[in-house]
Short mmCIF file of C-alpha atoms and ligand atoms in Angstrom, two decimals:
data_model
loop_
_atom_site.label_atom_id
_atom_site.label_comp_id
_atom_site.label_asym_id
_atom_site.label_seq_id
_atom_site.Cartn_x
_atom_site.Cartn_y
_atom_site.Cartn_z
CA MET A 891 128.12 77.68 107.99
CA ARG A 892 125.33 77.91 110.58
CA ARG A 893 124.73 81.32 112.19
CA SER A 894 121.96 82.89 114.25
CA ALA A 895 120.89 86.52 113.84
CA LEU A 896 118.66 88.77 115.90
CA ILE A 897 117.56 91.73 113.77
CA VAL A 898 116.17 94.85 115.44
CA GLY A 899 113.80 96.62 113.04
CA GLY A 900 111.40 95.15 110.49
CA GLY A 901 111.90 97.85 107.84
CA ILE A 902 113.59 97.55 104.45
CA THR A 903 117.01 96.70 105.91
CA GLY A 904 115.87 94.23 108.56
CA LEU A 905 113.52 92.28 106.29
CA THR A 906 116.00 92.17 103.39
CA HIS A 907 118.74 90.95 105.70
CA ALA A 908 116.46 88.25 107.14
CA ILE A 909 115.81 87.00 103.60
CA ALA A 910 119.51 87.10 102.60
CA ALA A 911 120.52 85.42 105.87
CA ARG A 912 117.95 82.62 105.49
CA GLN A 913 119.14 82.08 101.91
CA LYS A 914 122.60 81.44 103.39
CA GLY A 915 121.07 78.95 105.84
CA PHE A 916 121.31 81.20 108.94
CA ASP A 917 118.57 81.42 111.58
CA ALA A 918 116.95 84.88 111.57
CA GLU A 919 114.58 86.48 114.07
CA ILE A 920 113.30 90.02 113.51
CA ILE A 921 111.84 92.17 116.25
CA GLU A 922 109.79 95.20 115.24
CA ARG A 923 108.48 97.69 117.76
CA ARG A 924 105.35 98.71 115.78
CA PRO A 925 102.53 96.52 117.08
CA GLY A 926 101.10 95.52 113.67
CA GLY A 927 104.52 95.62 112.02
CA ASP A 928 103.07 97.18 108.86
CA SER A 929 104.74 100.01 106.95
CA THR A 930 103.97 103.71 107.27
CA GLY A 931 102.55 104.11 103.73
CA GLY A 932 103.54 106.53 100.98
CA GLY A 933 105.62 105.79 97.93
CA LEU A 934 109.23 105.05 97.11
CA LEU A 935 111.37 105.38 94.04
CA LEU A 936 113.67 102.36 93.92
CA THR A 937 116.72 103.16 91.83
CA GLY A 938 118.48 100.59 89.64
CA PRO A 939 120.94 99.68 92.43
CA ALA A 940 118.01 99.00 94.81
CA VAL A 941 116.40 96.70 92.24
CA ARG A 942 119.79 95.06 91.67
CA ALA A 943 119.95 94.28 95.42
CA LEU A 944 116.38 92.94 95.24
CA ARG A 945 117.50 90.77 92.34
CA ALA A 946 120.23 89.33 94.58
CA VAL A 947 117.50 88.06 96.95
CA GLY A 948 115.21 86.96 94.12
CA LEU A 949 112.56 89.69 94.42
CA ALA A 950 113.31 92.11 91.56
CA ALA A 951 110.78 90.71 89.08
CA GLN A 952 107.96 90.75 91.65
CA CYS A 953 108.74 94.34 92.70
CA ILE A 954 108.82 95.50 89.07
CA ALA A 955 105.53 93.67 88.37
CA GLU A 956 103.76 95.07 91.44
CA GLY A 957 105.31 98.53 91.16
CA TYR A 958 105.72 100.75 88.11
CA PRO A 959 108.77 100.43 85.82
CA LEU A 960 110.43 103.78 85.07
CA PHE A 961 112.85 104.71 82.28
CA ARG A 962 113.42 108.50 82.49
CA THR A 963 112.35 111.68 84.31
CA LEU A 964 110.61 114.62 82.63
CA ASN A 965 111.63 117.98 84.14
CA CYS A 966 109.00 120.71 83.66
CA ASP A 967 108.47 124.31 84.71
CA ALA A 968 105.75 125.46 87.12
CA ARG A 969 103.19 125.65 84.28
CA GLY A 970 103.91 122.05 83.30
CA GLU A 971 105.93 122.85 80.13
CA LEU A 972 108.70 120.32 79.46
CA ARG A 973 112.22 121.73 80.02
CA ASN A 974 114.36 118.61 79.64
CA ILE A 975 114.42 114.84 79.94
CA MET A 976 116.81 113.13 82.36
CA ALA A 977 117.87 109.52 81.94
CA LEU A 978 119.38 107.61 84.85
CA PRO A 979 122.17 105.02 84.56
CA SER A 980 120.85 101.67 83.43
CA VAL A 981 122.24 99.14 85.90
CA LEU A 982 119.76 96.33 85.25
CA GLY A 983 120.64 95.68 81.63
CA PRO A 984 119.03 96.22 78.22
CA GLY A 985 115.24 96.43 78.14
CA GLN A 986 115.05 96.73 81.91
CA PRO A 987 113.77 99.85 83.71
CA THR A 988 116.27 102.26 85.25
CA ASP A 989 114.05 102.67 88.35
CA VAL A 990 110.85 101.34 89.85
CA GLY A 991 108.14 103.32 91.63
CA ILE A 992 106.42 101.30 94.36
CA SER A 993 104.12 101.84 97.31
CA ARG A 994 105.90 101.35 100.64
CA THR A 995 103.06 99.09 101.74
CA THR A 996 103.53 96.86 98.68
CA LEU A 997 107.31 96.62 99.12
CA HIS A 998 106.86 95.87 102.82
CA ARG A 999 104.35 93.11 102.07
CA ILE A 1000 106.64 91.53 99.45
CA LEU A 1001 109.63 91.55 101.83
CA CYS A 1002 107.60 90.32 104.82
CA ASP A 1003 105.96 87.49 102.90
CA ARG A 1004 109.30 86.28 101.57
CA ALA A 1005 111.01 86.51 104.97
CA ILE A 1006 108.21 84.45 106.54
CA GLU A 1007 108.11 81.95 103.64
CA LEU A 1008 111.80 81.33 104.32
CA ASP A 1009 111.01 80.62 108.01
CA SER A 1010 112.37 83.82 109.49
CA VAL A 1011 110.65 84.63 112.76
CA LEU A 1012 108.98 88.07 112.87
CA ARG A 1013 107.80 89.38 116.24
CA THR A 1014 106.03 92.71 116.45
CA GLY A 1015 105.37 95.10 119.34
CA LEU A 1016 108.80 94.22 120.69
CA SER A 1017 112.16 95.90 121.15
CA ILE A 1018 115.42 95.35 122.99
CA GLU A 1019 116.20 96.27 126.57
CA ASP A 1020 119.95 95.67 126.75
CA VAL A 1021 122.90 93.92 125.18
CA GLU A 1022 125.97 92.20 126.62
CA ASP A 1023 128.61 89.62 125.72
CA ALA A 1024 127.32 86.15 126.44
CA GLY A 1025 130.53 85.67 128.44
CA ASP A 1026 131.10 82.14 127.15
CA SER A 1027 133.78 80.68 124.89
CA THR A 1028 131.57 81.09 121.80
CA GLY A 1029 131.89 84.92 121.87
CA ARG A 1030 128.17 85.25 121.20
CA ILE A 1031 126.00 88.22 122.17
CA ARG A 1032 123.17 88.13 124.73
CA VAL A 1033 120.16 90.38 124.18
CA ARG A 1034 117.30 91.00 126.62
CA LEU A 1035 114.02 91.94 124.95
CA THR A 1036 111.29 94.22 126.27
CA ASP A 1037 109.07 91.20 127.04
CA GLY A 1038 111.77 89.97 129.46
CA THR A 1039 112.92 87.08 127.26
CA VAL A 1040 116.59 86.63 126.35
CA ARG A 1041 118.29 85.62 123.10
CA THR A 1042 121.89 84.47 122.75
CA VAL A 1043 122.89 84.77 119.10
CA ASP A 1044 125.94 84.89 116.82
CA TYR A 1045 125.21 88.47 115.78
CA LEU A 1046 122.78 91.32 116.37
CA VAL A 1047 121.79 93.67 113.53
CA ALA A 1048 120.76 97.24 114.41
CA ALA A 1049 118.35 97.90 111.52
CA ASP A 1050 116.20 100.32 113.48
CA GLY A 1051 116.58 103.42 111.33
CA VAL A 1052 118.13 106.86 111.52
CA HIS A 1053 117.17 107.38 115.19
CA SER A 1054 118.42 103.89 116.15
CA SER A 1055 118.46 103.24 119.88
CA THR A 1056 120.25 99.93 119.31
CA ARG A 1057 123.18 101.92 117.90
CA THR A 1058 123.41 103.74 121.25
CA LYS A 1059 123.12 100.47 123.20
CA LEU A 1060 126.10 99.18 121.20
CA GLY A 1061 128.09 102.29 122.18
CA LEU A 1062 128.28 103.55 118.58
CA THR A 1063 127.06 106.98 119.60
CA VAL A 1064 126.27 109.56 116.94
CA GLU A 1065 123.50 112.17 116.80
CA PRO A 1066 121.25 112.50 113.73
CA TRP A 1067 121.40 115.97 112.22
CA TYR A 1068 118.34 117.91 111.04
CA LEU A 1069 119.02 119.27 107.54
CA GLY A 1070 116.64 122.25 107.52
CA GLN A 1071 114.05 120.61 105.27
CA VAL A 1072 110.77 118.81 105.70
CA VAL A 1073 109.68 116.32 103.04
CA TRP A 1074 106.05 116.01 101.99
CA ARG A 1075 104.66 112.97 100.17
CA ALA A 1076 101.03 112.43 99.12
CA VAL A 1077 99.62 109.40 97.35
CA VAL A 1078 97.19 110.38 94.57
CA LYS A 1079 95.38 108.73 91.68
CA ARG A 1080 97.83 108.43 88.76
CA PRO A 1081 96.85 110.78 85.92
CA SER A 1082 97.04 109.07 82.51
CA TRP A 1083 99.86 111.41 81.37
CA ALA A 1084 102.06 110.41 84.33
CA SER A 1085 103.69 107.31 82.88
CA ASP A 1086 107.11 108.79 83.78
CA PRO A 1087 108.24 110.62 86.91
CA HIS A 1088 107.77 114.40 86.45
CA THR A 1089 109.33 117.31 88.30
CA PHE A 1090 107.85 120.84 88.26
CA SER A 1091 110.16 123.71 89.25
CA GLY A 1092 108.44 126.69 90.85
CA PRO A 1093 109.73 130.02 92.13
CA THR A 1094 110.57 128.63 95.59
CA TYR A 1095 110.10 124.87 95.50
CA THR A 1096 110.26 121.93 93.14
CA THR A 1097 107.44 119.43 93.31
CA GLY A 1098 106.81 116.32 91.25
CA LEU A 1099 104.97 113.12 90.71
CA THR A 1100 106.22 109.52 90.58
CA PRO A 1101 104.00 106.64 89.41
CA ILE A 1102 103.94 103.70 91.85
CA SER A 1103 101.34 101.44 90.19
CA SER A 1104 98.93 101.62 87.27
CA ASP A 1105 96.45 103.38 89.61
CA GLU A 1106 98.60 105.44 91.96
CA ALA A 1107 101.41 107.98 92.02
CA TYR A 1108 102.98 110.02 94.78
CA VAL A 1109 103.50 113.76 94.90
CA PHE A 1110 106.72 115.01 96.50
CA LEU A 1111 107.73 118.41 97.75
CA THR A 1112 110.54 119.54 100.04
CA GLU A 1113 109.96 122.58 102.26
CA ASN A 1114 112.80 124.64 103.77
CA LEU A 1115 112.26 125.17 107.51
CA ASP A 1116 114.89 126.22 110.05
CA GLU A 1117 113.02 124.29 112.74
CA PRO A 1118 110.82 121.27 111.90
CA GLU A 1119 107.64 122.72 113.44
CA LYS A 1120 104.76 120.29 113.97
CA VAL A 1121 101.79 120.36 111.60
CA LEU A 1122 98.75 118.51 112.97
CA PRO A 1123 97.31 115.83 110.65
CA ASP A 1124 94.07 117.76 110.01
CA GLU A 1125 96.06 120.87 108.97
CA ARG A 1126 98.17 119.00 106.45
CA VAL A 1127 95.85 119.12 103.45
CA GLU A 1128 95.56 122.91 103.59
CA ARG A 1129 99.28 123.40 104.20
CA LEU A 1130 100.31 121.17 101.31
CA GLN A 1131 97.68 122.73 99.03
CA ASP A 1132 99.19 126.16 99.82
CA LEU A 1133 102.71 124.96 99.04
CA LEU A 1134 101.49 123.51 95.72
CA ALA A 1135 99.44 126.58 94.73
CA PRO A 1136 102.15 128.07 92.41
CA PHE A 1137 102.02 124.99 90.18
CA GLY A 1138 99.51 125.17 87.33
CA GLY A 1139 98.81 123.44 84.05
CA ARG A 1140 98.28 119.72 84.35
CA PHE A 1141 99.66 119.71 87.91
CA ALA A 1142 96.57 121.60 89.11
CA GLU A 1143 94.52 118.42 88.58
CA VAL A 1144 96.96 116.48 90.78
CA ARG A 1145 96.83 119.13 93.49
CA SER A 1146 93.05 119.02 93.63
CA GLY A 1147 93.24 115.27 94.29
CA ILE A 1148 94.92 115.82 97.68
CA VAL A 1149 91.94 115.90 100.03
CA GLN A 1150 92.55 113.52 102.95
CA PRO A 1151 95.21 113.82 105.69
CA GLU A 1152 95.70 110.02 105.40
CA GLN A 1153 97.12 110.56 101.89
CA ILE A 1154 99.93 112.70 103.30
CA VAL A 1155 103.25 111.92 104.96
CA ARG A 1156 105.39 114.77 106.31
CA ILE A 1157 108.87 113.98 107.64
CA PRO A 1158 111.71 116.25 108.82
CA VAL A 1159 114.91 115.25 107.01
CA HIS A 1160 117.65 113.96 109.30
CA THR A 1161 120.95 112.56 108.22
CA VAL A 1162 123.43 110.41 110.06
CA PHE A 1163 126.70 108.81 109.15
CA VAL A 1164 128.74 106.52 111.37
CA ASP A 1165 132.27 106.91 110.08
CA GLY A 1166 133.21 103.32 110.92
CA PRO A 1167 133.61 100.82 112.30
CA TRP A 1168 129.98 99.73 112.04
CA HIS A 1169 130.22 97.03 114.64
CA ALA A 1170 130.93 96.74 118.34
CA GLY A 1171 131.67 93.14 119.28
CA ARG A 1172 128.91 91.05 117.68
CA GLY A 1173 126.48 93.97 117.18
CA VAL A 1174 126.44 95.57 113.73
CA LEU A 1175 124.71 98.55 112.10
CA ALA A 1176 122.91 98.36 108.77
CA GLY A 1177 120.75 100.66 106.66
CA ASP A 1178 119.70 104.06 107.98
CA ALA A 1179 121.09 103.18 111.43
CA ALA A 1180 124.59 103.39 109.85
CA HIS A 1181 124.00 106.03 107.16
CA ALA A 1182 120.88 107.99 106.32
CA PRO A 1183 121.24 110.07 103.13
CA ALA A 1184 118.88 112.94 102.38
CA PRO A 1185 116.03 111.70 100.13
CA HIS A 1186 117.12 113.90 97.18
CA LEU A 1187 119.01 111.05 95.54
CA ASN A 1188 116.32 108.42 96.23
CA SER A 1189 119.08 106.07 97.28
CA GLY A 1190 118.50 105.30 100.98
CA ALA A 1191 116.67 102.07 100.19
CA ALA A 1192 119.38 101.04 97.71
CA LEU A 1193 122.13 101.49 100.30
CA ALA A 1194 120.00 99.72 102.92
CA MET A 1195 119.33 96.66 100.76
CA GLU A 1196 122.94 96.49 99.60
CA ASP A 1197 124.05 96.45 103.27
CA ALA A 1198 121.61 93.64 103.98
CA VAL A 1199 122.95 91.51 101.13
CA VAL A 1200 126.66 92.26 101.67
CA LEU A 1201 126.38 91.53 105.41
CA ALA A 1202 124.98 88.04 104.74
CA ASP A 1203 127.62 87.54 102.07
CA GLU A 1204 130.57 88.37 104.35
CA LEU A 1205 129.12 86.31 107.22
CA SER A 1206 128.98 83.30 104.96
CA THR A 1207 132.57 83.89 103.77
CA TYR A 1208 134.47 84.18 107.06
CA GLU A 1209 134.45 81.63 109.86
CA ASP A 1210 135.12 84.31 112.47
CA VAL A 1211 132.08 86.58 112.98
CA GLU A 1212 133.99 89.73 113.93
CA THR A 1213 136.28 89.37 110.91
CA ALA A 1214 133.16 89.13 108.75
CA LEU A 1215 131.63 92.25 110.37
CA LEU A 1216 134.84 94.17 109.76
CA ALA A 1217 134.95 93.03 106.13
CA TYR A 1218 131.32 94.13 105.75
CA SER A 1219 131.95 97.67 107.02
CA LYS A 1220 135.13 98.00 104.96
CA ARG A 1221 133.20 97.02 101.84
CA ARG A 1222 130.38 99.50 102.54
CA LEU A 1223 131.97 102.51 104.23
CA ASN A 1224 133.34 104.55 101.30
CA ARG A 1225 130.27 104.04 99.16
CA ALA A 1226 127.90 105.13 101.95
CA ARG A 1227 130.11 108.08 102.94
CA ALA A 1228 130.20 109.39 99.35
CA LEU A 1229 126.43 109.04 98.88
CA VAL A 1230 125.56 110.74 102.18
CA ALA A 1231 127.98 113.61 101.42
CA THR A 1232 126.56 114.08 97.91
CA SER A 1233 122.99 114.02 99.23
CA VAL A 1234 123.78 116.68 101.84
CA GLN A 1235 125.43 118.84 99.15
CA ALA A 1236 122.29 118.36 97.04
CA ILE A 1237 120.14 119.74 99.87
CA LEU A 1238 122.42 122.77 100.27
CA SER A 1239 122.24 123.43 96.51
CA GLU A 1240 118.47 123.15 96.52
CA GLN A 1241 118.16 125.48 99.52
CA ALA A 1242 120.34 128.03 97.69
CA GLY A 1243 118.26 127.68 94.52
CA ARG A 1244 121.23 126.30 92.51
CA HIS A 1245 119.19 123.87 90.40
CA ASP A 1246 121.90 123.06 87.85
CA GLU A 1247 124.25 122.11 90.66
CA LEU A 1248 121.50 120.01 92.25
CA ASN A 1249 121.00 118.14 88.94
CA ARG A 1250 124.75 117.62 88.62
CA LEU A 1251 124.96 116.21 92.16
CA GLN A 1252 122.02 113.91 91.50
CA ARG A 1253 123.74 112.58 88.38
CA GLN A 1254 126.99 112.16 90.35
CA GLY A 1255 125.24 110.27 93.17
CA HIS A 1256 123.43 107.95 90.75
CA GLY A 1257 126.66 107.40 88.79
CA ASP A 1258 128.54 106.44 91.98
CA MET A 1259 125.79 104.07 93.05
CA ALA A 1260 125.73 102.37 89.63
CA ALA A 1261 129.19 100.90 90.35
CA PRO A 1262 128.98 97.23 91.43
CA ILE A 1263 128.76 96.54 95.17
C1 FAD B 839 110.50 111.29 103.26
C2 FAD B 839 111.45 110.24 102.80
C3 FAD B 839 111.39 109.79 101.50
C4 FAD B 839 112.27 108.82 101.05
N1 FAD B 839 112.18 108.40 99.76
C5 FAD B 839 113.04 107.46 99.32
C6 FAD B 839 112.97 106.99 97.98
O1 FAD B 839 112.12 107.42 97.19
N2 FAD B 839 113.86 106.04 97.58
C7 FAD B 839 114.80 105.53 98.44
O2 FAD B 839 115.60 104.67 98.05
N3 FAD B 839 114.88 105.96 99.72
C8 FAD B 839 114.01 106.88 100.18
N4 FAD B 839 114.07 107.29 101.47
C9 FAD B 839 115.03 106.63 102.37
C10 FAD B 839 114.50 105.26 102.82
O3 FAD B 839 113.16 105.37 103.25
C11 FAD B 839 115.38 104.70 103.94
O4 FAD B 839 116.72 104.74 103.54
C12 FAD B 839 114.99 103.26 104.28
O5 FAD B 839 113.64 103.21 104.69
C13 FAD B 839 115.88 102.74 105.38
O6 FAD B 839 115.38 101.51 105.82
P1 FAD B 839 115.75 100.97 107.28
O7 FAD B 839 115.08 99.64 107.37
O8 FAD B 839 117.21 101.06 107.51
O9 FAD B 839 115.09 102.00 108.29
P2 FAD B 839 113.56 102.32 108.54
O10 FAD B 839 112.81 102.35 107.28
O11 FAD B 839 113.54 103.53 109.40
O12 FAD B 839 113.03 101.08 109.37
C14 FAD B 839 113.42 100.88 110.71
C15 FAD B 839 112.42 99.94 111.36
O13 FAD B 839 112.86 99.70 112.70
C16 FAD B 839 111.76 99.83 113.59
N5 FAD B 839 112.32 100.23 114.87
C17 FAD B 839 112.83 101.45 115.22
N6 FAD B 839 113.30 101.41 116.48
C18 FAD B 839 113.09 100.14 116.93
C19 FAD B 839 113.37 99.50 118.14
N7 FAD B 839 113.98 100.13 119.15
N8 FAD B 839 113.02 98.19 118.28
C20 FAD B 839 112.42 97.52 117.25
N9 FAD B 839 112.11 98.09 116.08
C21 FAD B 839 112.46 99.39 115.91
C22 FAD B 839 110.88 100.90 112.94
O14 FAD B 839 109.55 100.82 113.41
C23 FAD B 839 111.01 100.54 111.46
O15 FAD B 839 110.09 99.55 111.09
C24 FAD B 839 113.22 108.27 101.94
C25 FAD B 839 113.29 108.73 103.25
C26 FAD B 839 112.42 109.70 103.69
C27 FAD B 839 112.50 110.18 105.12
#
């Protein structure tokens, strides 16, 4: 079956869908508003289900090789003493890692290179202006881009993230919701002892460290803030250093390695969930544009890549595009709803200092996601 896709957003969802669509023989054009199109940096923990979705598009082995394979998490107290070891469900099979740490830049490069190798078209510094039915017998969708050019395609994918403006243009209106937390990430040199992800629980916050390559790891910390006040880039080092001050032992060495604002990413946590359907005519939501879980379950990328793969799958199964889009949202809706709800519960538990409940919710979320897509 021959199809043409216009994909808005060259992030994890958009690039993975372009690859999956090309593998089905569809034409795929991605438009990305960032002029260079490159990723925002920082690190990611890809859970087993994310790597399983990467396996479906033939990129799991490369991501494991260029990232850092992970098998368990060591939970420590604020002084760095080990409290317990947490294993995650193994969805990739015997001998395979349960998770993979990877730099966002590396993942983005791998996805971009593959999408381009497969002859997807990637245009940067570009967005969409408006969308309408093509008004012909084919039922296709007509999209005007910000450079004034027009595309008439079989389907349009809104893969433009939690604050998606394409979602609004499709009439699937829903407001992202600030969850009262701001997430900090800082890329640091990987200490030799950090061959597993570590968490360190302090009196107010939990921080931690995830390896993303043999040389690098990222520090994470979530700060409770009623309003997501702005922190200027040159104030970030001091602010993060203050937040990390209660953590001693071997973590003190990690803290002292945070010296440049460029190492740090600080993002207010928003969630969104579109409670179906995920399409309006020939326009369809995927990834964070449809469902953005809180980062506490490290599963946003997994859901996003699964969407990308399932969407291509359904579009190659059904002759009628809108039937395929409906089948796609039916297949995805309950799984995404459950994960978003569990992740929001996890935030509430963390804010209330109920760490056992947070751990239980994390196990529940990972268990749900381990089920086949
Ligand atoms: C702090 C933080 C940490 C996280 N950590 C993890 C983790 O460890 N593991 C994990 O699995 N998930 C994690 N997540 C979630 C994960 O990052 C997201 O689920 C994932 O990036 C979603 O991908 P996406 O492509 O749907 O959206 P995005 O990554 O937001 O990409 C959207 C793309 O669309 C582009 N765009 C936006 N608007 C337009 C427009 N109008 N026109 C054209 N282009 C546009 C953007 O520039 C961007 O490139 C984290 C999220 C946050 C906020």
